[in-house]
CSV table of C-alpha atoms in Angstrom, one decimal:
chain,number,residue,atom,x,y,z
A,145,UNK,CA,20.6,46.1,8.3
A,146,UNK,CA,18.9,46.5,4.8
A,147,UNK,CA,20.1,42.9,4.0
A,148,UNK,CA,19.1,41.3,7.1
A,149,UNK,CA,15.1,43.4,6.3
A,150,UNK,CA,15.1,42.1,2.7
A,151,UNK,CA,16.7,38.1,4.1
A,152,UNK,CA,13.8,37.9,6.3
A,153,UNK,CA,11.2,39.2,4.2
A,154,UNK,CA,12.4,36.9,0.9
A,155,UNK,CA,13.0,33.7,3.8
A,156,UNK,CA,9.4,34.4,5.3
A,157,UNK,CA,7.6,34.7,1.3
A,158,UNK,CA,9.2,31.8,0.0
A,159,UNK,CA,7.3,29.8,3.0
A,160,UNK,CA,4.0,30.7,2.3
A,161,UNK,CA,4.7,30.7,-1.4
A,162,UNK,CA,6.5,27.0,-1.6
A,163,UNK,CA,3.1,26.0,0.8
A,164,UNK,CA,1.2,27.4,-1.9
A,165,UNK,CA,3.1,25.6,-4.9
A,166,UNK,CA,3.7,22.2,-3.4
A,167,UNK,CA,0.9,20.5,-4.8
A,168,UNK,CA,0.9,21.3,-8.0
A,169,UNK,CA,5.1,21.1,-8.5
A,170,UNK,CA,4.2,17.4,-6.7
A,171,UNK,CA,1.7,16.8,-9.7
A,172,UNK,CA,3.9,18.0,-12.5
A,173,UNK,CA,6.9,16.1,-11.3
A,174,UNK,CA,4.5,13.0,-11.6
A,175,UNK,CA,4.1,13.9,-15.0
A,176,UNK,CA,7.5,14.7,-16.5
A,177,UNK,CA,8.2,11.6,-14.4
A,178,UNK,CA,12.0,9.9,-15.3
A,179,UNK,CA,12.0,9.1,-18.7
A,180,UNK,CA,10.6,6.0,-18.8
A,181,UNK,CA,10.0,5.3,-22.4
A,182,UNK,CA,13.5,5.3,-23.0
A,183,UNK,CA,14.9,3.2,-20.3
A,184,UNK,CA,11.4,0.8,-21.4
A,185,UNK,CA,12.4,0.7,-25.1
A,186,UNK,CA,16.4,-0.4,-24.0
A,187,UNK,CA,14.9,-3.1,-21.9
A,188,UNK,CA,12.8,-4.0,-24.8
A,189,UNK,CA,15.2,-4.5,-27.2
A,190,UNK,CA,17.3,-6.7,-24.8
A,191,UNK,CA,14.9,-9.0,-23.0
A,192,UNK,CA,12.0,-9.3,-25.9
A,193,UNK,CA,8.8,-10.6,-24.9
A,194,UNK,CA,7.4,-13.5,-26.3
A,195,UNK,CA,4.3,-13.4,-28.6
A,196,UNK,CA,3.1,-16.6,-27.7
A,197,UNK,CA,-0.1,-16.4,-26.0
A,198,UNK,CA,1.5,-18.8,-23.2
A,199,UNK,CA,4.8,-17.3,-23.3
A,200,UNK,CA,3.2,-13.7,-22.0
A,201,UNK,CA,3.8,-14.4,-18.6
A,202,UNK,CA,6.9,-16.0,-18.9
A,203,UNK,CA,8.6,-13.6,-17.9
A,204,UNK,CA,6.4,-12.7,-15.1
A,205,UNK,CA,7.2,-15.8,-13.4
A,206,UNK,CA,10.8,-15.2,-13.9
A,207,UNK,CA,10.6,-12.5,-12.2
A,208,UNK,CA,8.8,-14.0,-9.7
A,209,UNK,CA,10.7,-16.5,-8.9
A,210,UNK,CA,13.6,-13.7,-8.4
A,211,UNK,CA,11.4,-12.4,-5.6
A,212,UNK,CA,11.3,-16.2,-4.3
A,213,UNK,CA,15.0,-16.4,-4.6
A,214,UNK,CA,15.3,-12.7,-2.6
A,215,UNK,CA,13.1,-13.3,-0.1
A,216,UNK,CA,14.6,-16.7,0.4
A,217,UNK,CA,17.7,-15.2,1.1
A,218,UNK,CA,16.9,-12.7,3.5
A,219,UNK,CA,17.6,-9.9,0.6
A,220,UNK,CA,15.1,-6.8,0.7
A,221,UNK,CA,17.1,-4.7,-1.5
A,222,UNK,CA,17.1,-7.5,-4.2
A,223,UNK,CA,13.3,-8.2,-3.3
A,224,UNK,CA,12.8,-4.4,-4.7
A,225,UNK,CA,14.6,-4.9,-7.7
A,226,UNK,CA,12.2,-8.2,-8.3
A,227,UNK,CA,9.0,-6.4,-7.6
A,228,UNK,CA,10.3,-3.5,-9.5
A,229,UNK,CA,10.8,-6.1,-12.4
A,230,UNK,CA,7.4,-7.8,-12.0
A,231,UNK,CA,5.6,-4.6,-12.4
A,232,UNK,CA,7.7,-3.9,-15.8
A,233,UNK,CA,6.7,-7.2,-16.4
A,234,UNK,CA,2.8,-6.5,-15.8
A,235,UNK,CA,3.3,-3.2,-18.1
A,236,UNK,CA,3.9,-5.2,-21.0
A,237,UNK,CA,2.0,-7.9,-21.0
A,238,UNK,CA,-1.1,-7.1,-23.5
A,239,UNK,CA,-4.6,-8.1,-22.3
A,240,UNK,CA,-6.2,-7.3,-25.6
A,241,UNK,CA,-5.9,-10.7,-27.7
A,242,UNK,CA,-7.8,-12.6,-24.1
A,243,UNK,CA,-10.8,-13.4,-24.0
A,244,UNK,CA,-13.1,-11.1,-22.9
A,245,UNK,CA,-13.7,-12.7,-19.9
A,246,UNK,CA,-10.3,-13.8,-19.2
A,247,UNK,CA,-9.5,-10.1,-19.7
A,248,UNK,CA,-12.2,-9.1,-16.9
A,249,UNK,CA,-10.4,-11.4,-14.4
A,250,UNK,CA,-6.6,-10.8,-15.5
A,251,UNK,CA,-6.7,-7.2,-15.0
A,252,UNK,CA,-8.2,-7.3,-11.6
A,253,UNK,CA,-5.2,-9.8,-10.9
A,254,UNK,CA,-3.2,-7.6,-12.4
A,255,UNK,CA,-3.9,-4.1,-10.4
A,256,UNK,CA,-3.7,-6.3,-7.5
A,257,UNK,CA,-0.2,-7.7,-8.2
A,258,UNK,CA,0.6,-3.6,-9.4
A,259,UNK,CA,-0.5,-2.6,-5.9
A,260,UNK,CA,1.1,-5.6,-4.1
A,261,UNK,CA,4.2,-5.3,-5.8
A,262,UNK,CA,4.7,-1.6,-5.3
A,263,UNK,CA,4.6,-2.3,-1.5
A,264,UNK,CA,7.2,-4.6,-1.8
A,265,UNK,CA,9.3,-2.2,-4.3
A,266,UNK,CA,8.8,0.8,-1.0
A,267,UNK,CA,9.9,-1.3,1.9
A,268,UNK,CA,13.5,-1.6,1.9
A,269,UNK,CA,14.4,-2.1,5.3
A,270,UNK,CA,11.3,-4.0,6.3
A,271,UNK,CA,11.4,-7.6,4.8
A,272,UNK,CA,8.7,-8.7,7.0
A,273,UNK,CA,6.1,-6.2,5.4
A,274,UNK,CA,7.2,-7.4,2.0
A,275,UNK,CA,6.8,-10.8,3.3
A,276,UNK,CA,3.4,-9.8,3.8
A,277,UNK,CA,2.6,-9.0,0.4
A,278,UNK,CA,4.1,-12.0,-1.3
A,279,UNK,CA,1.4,-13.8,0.4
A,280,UNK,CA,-1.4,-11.6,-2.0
A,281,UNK,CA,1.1,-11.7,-4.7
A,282,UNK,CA,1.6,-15.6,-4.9
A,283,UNK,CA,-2.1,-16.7,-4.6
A,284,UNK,CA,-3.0,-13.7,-7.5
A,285,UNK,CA,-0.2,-15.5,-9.5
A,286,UNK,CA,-1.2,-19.1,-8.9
A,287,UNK,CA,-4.5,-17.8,-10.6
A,288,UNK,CA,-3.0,-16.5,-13.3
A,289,UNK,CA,-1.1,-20.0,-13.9
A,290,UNK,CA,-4.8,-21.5,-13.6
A,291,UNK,CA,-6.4,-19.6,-15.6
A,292,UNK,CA,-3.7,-19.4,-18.3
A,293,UNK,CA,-1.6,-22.5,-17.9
A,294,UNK,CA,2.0,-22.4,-17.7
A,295,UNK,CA,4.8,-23.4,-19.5
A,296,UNK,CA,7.2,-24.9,-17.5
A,297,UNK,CA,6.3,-26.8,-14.5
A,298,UNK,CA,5.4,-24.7,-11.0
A,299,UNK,CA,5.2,-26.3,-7.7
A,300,UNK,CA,3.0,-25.2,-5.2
A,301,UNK,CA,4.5,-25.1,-2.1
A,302,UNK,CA,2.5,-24.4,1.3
A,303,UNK,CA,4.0,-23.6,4.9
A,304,UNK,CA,1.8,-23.9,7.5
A,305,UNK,CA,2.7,-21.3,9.9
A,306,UNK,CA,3.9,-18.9,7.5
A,307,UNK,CA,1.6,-15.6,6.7
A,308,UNK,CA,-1.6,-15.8,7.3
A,309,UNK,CA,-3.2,-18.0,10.2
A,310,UNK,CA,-4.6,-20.9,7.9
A,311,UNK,CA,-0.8,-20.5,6.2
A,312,UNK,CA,0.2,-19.5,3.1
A,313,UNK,CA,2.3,-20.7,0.1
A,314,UNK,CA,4.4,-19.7,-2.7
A,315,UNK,CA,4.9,-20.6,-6.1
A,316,UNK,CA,8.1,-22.9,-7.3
A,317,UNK,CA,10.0,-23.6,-10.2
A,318,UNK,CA,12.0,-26.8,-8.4
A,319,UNK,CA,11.2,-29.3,-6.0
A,320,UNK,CA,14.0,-28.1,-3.8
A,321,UNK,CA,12.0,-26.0,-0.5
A,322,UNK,CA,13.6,-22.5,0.1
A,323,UNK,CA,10.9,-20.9,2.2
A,324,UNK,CA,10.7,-17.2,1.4
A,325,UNK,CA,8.5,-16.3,4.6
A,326,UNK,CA,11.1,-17.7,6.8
A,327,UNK,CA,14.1,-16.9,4.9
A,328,UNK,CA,17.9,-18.5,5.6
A,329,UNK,CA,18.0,-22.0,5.6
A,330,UNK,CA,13.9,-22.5,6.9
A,331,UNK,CA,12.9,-26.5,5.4
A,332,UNK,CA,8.7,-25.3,6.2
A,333,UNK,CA,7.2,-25.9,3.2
A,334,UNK,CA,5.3,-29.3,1.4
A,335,UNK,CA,4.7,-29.6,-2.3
A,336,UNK,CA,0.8,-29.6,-2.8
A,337,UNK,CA,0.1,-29.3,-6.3
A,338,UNK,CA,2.5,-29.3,-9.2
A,339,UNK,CA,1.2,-26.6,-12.3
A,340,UNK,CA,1.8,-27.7,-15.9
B,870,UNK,CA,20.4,45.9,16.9
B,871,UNK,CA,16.8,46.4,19.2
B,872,UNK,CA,14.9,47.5,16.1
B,873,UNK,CA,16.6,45.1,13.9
B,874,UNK,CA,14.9,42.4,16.2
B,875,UNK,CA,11.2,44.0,16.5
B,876,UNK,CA,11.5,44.0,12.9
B,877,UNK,CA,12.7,40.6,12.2
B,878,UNK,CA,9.7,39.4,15.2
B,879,UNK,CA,7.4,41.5,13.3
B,880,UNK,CA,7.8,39.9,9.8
B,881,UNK,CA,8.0,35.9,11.6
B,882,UNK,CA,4.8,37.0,13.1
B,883,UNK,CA,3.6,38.6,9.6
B,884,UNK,CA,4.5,34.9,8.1
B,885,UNK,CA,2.5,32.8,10.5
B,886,UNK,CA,-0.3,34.9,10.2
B,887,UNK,CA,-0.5,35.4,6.4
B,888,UNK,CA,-0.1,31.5,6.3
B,889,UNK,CA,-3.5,31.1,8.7
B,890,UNK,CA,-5.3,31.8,5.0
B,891,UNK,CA,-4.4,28.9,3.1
B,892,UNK,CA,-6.7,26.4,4.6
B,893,UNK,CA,-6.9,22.8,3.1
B,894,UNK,CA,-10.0,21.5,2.1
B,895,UNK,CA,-11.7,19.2,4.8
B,896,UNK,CA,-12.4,15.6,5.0
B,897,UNK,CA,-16.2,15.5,5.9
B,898,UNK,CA,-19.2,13.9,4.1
B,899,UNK,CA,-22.9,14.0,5.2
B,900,UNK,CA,-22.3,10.6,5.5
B,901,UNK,CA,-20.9,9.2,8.7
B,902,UNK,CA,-17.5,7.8,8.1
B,903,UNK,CA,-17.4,3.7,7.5
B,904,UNK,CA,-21.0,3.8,7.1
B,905,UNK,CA,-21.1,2.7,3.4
B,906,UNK,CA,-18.7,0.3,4.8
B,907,UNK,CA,-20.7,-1.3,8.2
B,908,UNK,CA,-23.6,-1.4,6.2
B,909,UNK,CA,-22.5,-3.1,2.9
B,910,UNK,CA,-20.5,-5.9,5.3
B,911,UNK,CA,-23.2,-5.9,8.0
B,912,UNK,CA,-20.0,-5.3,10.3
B,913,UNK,CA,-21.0,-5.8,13.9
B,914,UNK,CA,-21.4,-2.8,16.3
B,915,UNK,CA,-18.0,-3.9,18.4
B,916,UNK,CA,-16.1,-3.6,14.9
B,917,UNK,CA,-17.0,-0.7,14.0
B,918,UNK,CA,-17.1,1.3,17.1
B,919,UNK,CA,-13.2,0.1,17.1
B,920,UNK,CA,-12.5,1.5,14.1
B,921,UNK,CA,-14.6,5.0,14.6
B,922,UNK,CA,-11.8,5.5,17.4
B,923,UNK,CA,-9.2,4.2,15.7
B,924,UNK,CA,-9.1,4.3,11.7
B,925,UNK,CA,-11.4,6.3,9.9
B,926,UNK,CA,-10.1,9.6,10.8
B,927,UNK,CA,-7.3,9.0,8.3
B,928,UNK,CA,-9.2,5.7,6.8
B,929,UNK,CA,-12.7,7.1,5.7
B,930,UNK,CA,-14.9,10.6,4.1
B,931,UNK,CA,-15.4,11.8,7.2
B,932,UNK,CA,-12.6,12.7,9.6
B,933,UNK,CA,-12.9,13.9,13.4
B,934,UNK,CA,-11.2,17.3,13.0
B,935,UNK,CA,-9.4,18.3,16.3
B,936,UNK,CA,-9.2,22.0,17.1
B,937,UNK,CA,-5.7,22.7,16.4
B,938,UNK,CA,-6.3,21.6,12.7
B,939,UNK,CA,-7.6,25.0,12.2
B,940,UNK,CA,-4.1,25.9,12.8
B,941,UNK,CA,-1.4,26.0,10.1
B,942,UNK,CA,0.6,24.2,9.6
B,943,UNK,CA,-0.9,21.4,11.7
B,944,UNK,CA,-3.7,21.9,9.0
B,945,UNK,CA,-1.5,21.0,6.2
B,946,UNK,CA,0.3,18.4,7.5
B,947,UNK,CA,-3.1,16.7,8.7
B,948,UNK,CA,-4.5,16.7,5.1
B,949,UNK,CA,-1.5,15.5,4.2
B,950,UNK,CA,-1.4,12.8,6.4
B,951,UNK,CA,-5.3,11.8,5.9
B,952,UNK,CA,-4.5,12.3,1.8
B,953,UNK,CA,-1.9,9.3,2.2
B,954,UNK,CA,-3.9,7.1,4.3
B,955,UNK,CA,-7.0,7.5,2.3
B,956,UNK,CA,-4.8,6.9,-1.0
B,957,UNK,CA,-4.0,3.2,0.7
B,958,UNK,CA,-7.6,2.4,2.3
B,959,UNK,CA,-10.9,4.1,2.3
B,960,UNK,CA,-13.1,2.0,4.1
B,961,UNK,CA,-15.9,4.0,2.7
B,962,UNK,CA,-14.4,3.0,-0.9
B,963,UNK,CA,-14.3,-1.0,0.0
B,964,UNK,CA,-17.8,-2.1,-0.9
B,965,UNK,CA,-16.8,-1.0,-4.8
B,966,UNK,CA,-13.7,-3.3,-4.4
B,967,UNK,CA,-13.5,-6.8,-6.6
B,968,UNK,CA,-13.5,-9.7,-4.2
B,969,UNK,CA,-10.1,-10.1,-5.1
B,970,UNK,CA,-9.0,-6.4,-3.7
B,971,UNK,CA,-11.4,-6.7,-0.5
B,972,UNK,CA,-9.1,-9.8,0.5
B,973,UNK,CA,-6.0,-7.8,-0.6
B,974,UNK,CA,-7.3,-5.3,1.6
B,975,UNK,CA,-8.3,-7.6,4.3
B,976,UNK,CA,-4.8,-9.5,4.7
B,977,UNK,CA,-2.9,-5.5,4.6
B,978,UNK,CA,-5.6,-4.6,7.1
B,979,UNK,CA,-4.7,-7.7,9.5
B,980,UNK,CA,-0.9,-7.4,9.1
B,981,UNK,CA,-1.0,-4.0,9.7
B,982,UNK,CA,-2.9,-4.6,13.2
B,983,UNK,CA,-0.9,-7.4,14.2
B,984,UNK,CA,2.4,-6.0,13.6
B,985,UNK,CA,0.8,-2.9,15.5
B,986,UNK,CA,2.0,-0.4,12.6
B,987,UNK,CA,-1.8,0.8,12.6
B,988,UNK,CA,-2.9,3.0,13.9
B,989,UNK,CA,0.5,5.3,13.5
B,990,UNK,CA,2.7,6.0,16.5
B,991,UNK,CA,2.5,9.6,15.5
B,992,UNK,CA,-1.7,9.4,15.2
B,993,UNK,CA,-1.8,7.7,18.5
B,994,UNK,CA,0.8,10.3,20.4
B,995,UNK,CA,-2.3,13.0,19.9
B,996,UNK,CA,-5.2,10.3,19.7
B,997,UNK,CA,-4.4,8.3,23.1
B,998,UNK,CA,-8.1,7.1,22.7
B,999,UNK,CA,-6.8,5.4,19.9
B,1000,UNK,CA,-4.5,3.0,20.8
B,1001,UNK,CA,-5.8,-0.4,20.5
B,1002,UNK,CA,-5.5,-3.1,23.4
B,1003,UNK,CA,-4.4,-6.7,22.4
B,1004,UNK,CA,-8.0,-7.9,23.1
B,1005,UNK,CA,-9.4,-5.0,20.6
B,1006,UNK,CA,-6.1,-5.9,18.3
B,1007,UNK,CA,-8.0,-9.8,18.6
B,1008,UNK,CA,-11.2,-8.8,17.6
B,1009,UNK,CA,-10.5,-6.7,14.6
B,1010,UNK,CA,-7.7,-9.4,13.4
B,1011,UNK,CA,-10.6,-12.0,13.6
B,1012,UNK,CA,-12.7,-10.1,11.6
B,1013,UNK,CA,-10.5,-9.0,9.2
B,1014,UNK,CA,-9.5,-12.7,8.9
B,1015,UNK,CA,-13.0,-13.4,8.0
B,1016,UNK,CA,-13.3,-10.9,5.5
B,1017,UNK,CA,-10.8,-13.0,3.9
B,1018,UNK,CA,-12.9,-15.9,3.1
B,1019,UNK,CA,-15.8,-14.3,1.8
């Protein structure tokens, strides 16, 4: 009987007290957050990135074209790990040697390809809505080639029906068209500008 | 075993009570939600009067507060849910946007509407005024479209 007063009582405080707490243990998990400089330092060591001013995004578009390759392939799971990679990616590239008005416009392309990204990185199990976002994601890296120039040829490749209603495109590193809006074997797509 | 239950009722009851005192803080401005919004866009009167119904509860600084938000925890889980949707679109935030985001925002907005995953299925269960007909669906596509090629 005493057990069952004191169960109750303990079961019925821990409610109102874990209501009371959830925000702030929310907040400090955010900030103890999974050890990221380590994991970020390991990565570091094995996949360096170059110095070159026009080898900073290099590895951007590798990833990139990872998420291409993902998409193209019906793969959500692997899309994830490609977005996941292409905001590492973003993380590391330093703004501070642009200029300071290529800085202005690359890190508004860059908190939109943070934010785009992430949505792709959350849906698992919905490839259309990351579908969606590689729409954003590839037009906000075509500018980036633009304004920055590239250093291995890119293909842009546009799908009519695809995305939005005017259609939308993605970004290539080969002539060969793998559409990653369609997925599987889908041939839409048309070359209409080559990068270089 | 009688008193063991009064006393277990009693302490349940006790709980839901005590738990009527921690109140969220409410999403309200002086401000009408979206106006910042309609007015910085010069959004039509059909537009917005879809999204009054429709978004800015969760979408904007000023949200329509039913009655049973005063009670917890329909309360909490309310903020919760207007914290999340405010956290991926404040329409009363967009005019601040780069051009770059507002399109961003735009395209998310249309997707969203066409794949009728806005408004949510849980929001529109207790909001039947809500739900958006595949005319309405049309118009706000359209303009959302538009917003696109500014």
């Amino acid at each position: 009987m005493n057990n069952t007063i004191l169960f109750v009582a303990a079961a019925s405080l821990s409610i109102v007290l874990s209501a009371c707490s959830s925000k702030s243990d929310a907040d400090m998990s955010k900030n103890i957050a999974p050890s990221s400089i380590g994991t970020d330092q390991v990565k570091d060591s094995i996949n360096p990135i170059s110095t070159e001013e026009n080898g900073k995004f290099s590895d951007l578009f590798a990833r990139y074209q990872n998420l291409i390759l993902a998409l193209s392939s019906d793969n959500d799971k692997e899309a994830a790990t490609a977005a996941e990679e292409i905001l590492d990616a973003i993380s590391r590239i330093n703004s501070d040697s642009f200029k300071a008005e290529d800085r202005v416009t690359y890190k508004d392309i860059a908190s939109n390809i943070e934010e785009n990204a992430q949505h792709i990185v959350d849906n698992v199990g919905n490839i259309k809505h990351q579908r969606e976002h590689l729409v954003i994601l590839s037009e906000d890296l075509y500018d980036i080639a633009k304004l920055f120039g590239v250093n291995k040829p890119i293909y842009k490749v546009v799908c009519a029906t695809a995305g939005k209603d005017s259609g939308s495109y993605w970004l290539s590193n080969s002539k060969e068209i793998k559409n990653p809006y369609y997925g599987g074997k889908d041939s839409c797509g048309e070359i209409q500008e080559e990068l270089k | 075993m009688n008193q063991k239950i009064k006393l277990t009722s009693a302490i349940f009851i006790a709980a839901i009570l005590l738990i009527q005192l921690i109140r969220p803080s409410k999403n309200t401005s002086a401000i009408r939600g979206g106006k910042t919004f309609v007015d910085s866009f010069q959004v039509d009167r059909q537009v917005d009067s879809l999204l009054s119904v429709s978004c800015y509860d969760c979408h904007s600084n000023n949200t329509n507060y039913p009655w049973y938000s005063s009670i917890q925890p329909a309360g909490w889980l309310m903020a919760n849910h207007i914290k999340d949707g405010k956290g991926e679109l404040n329409f009363d935030e967009l005019p601040t946007y780069t051009i770059r985001k507002i399109r961003s925002k735009a395209n998310q907005i249309s997707s969203q509407i066409r794949d009728e995953e806005m408004p949510l299925k849980s929001y529109l269960l207790l909001h039947p005024a809500a739900r958006l007909s595949s005319e309405e669906r049309d118009i706000l596509i359209k303009y959302f479209n538009s917003l696109q090629r500014r």
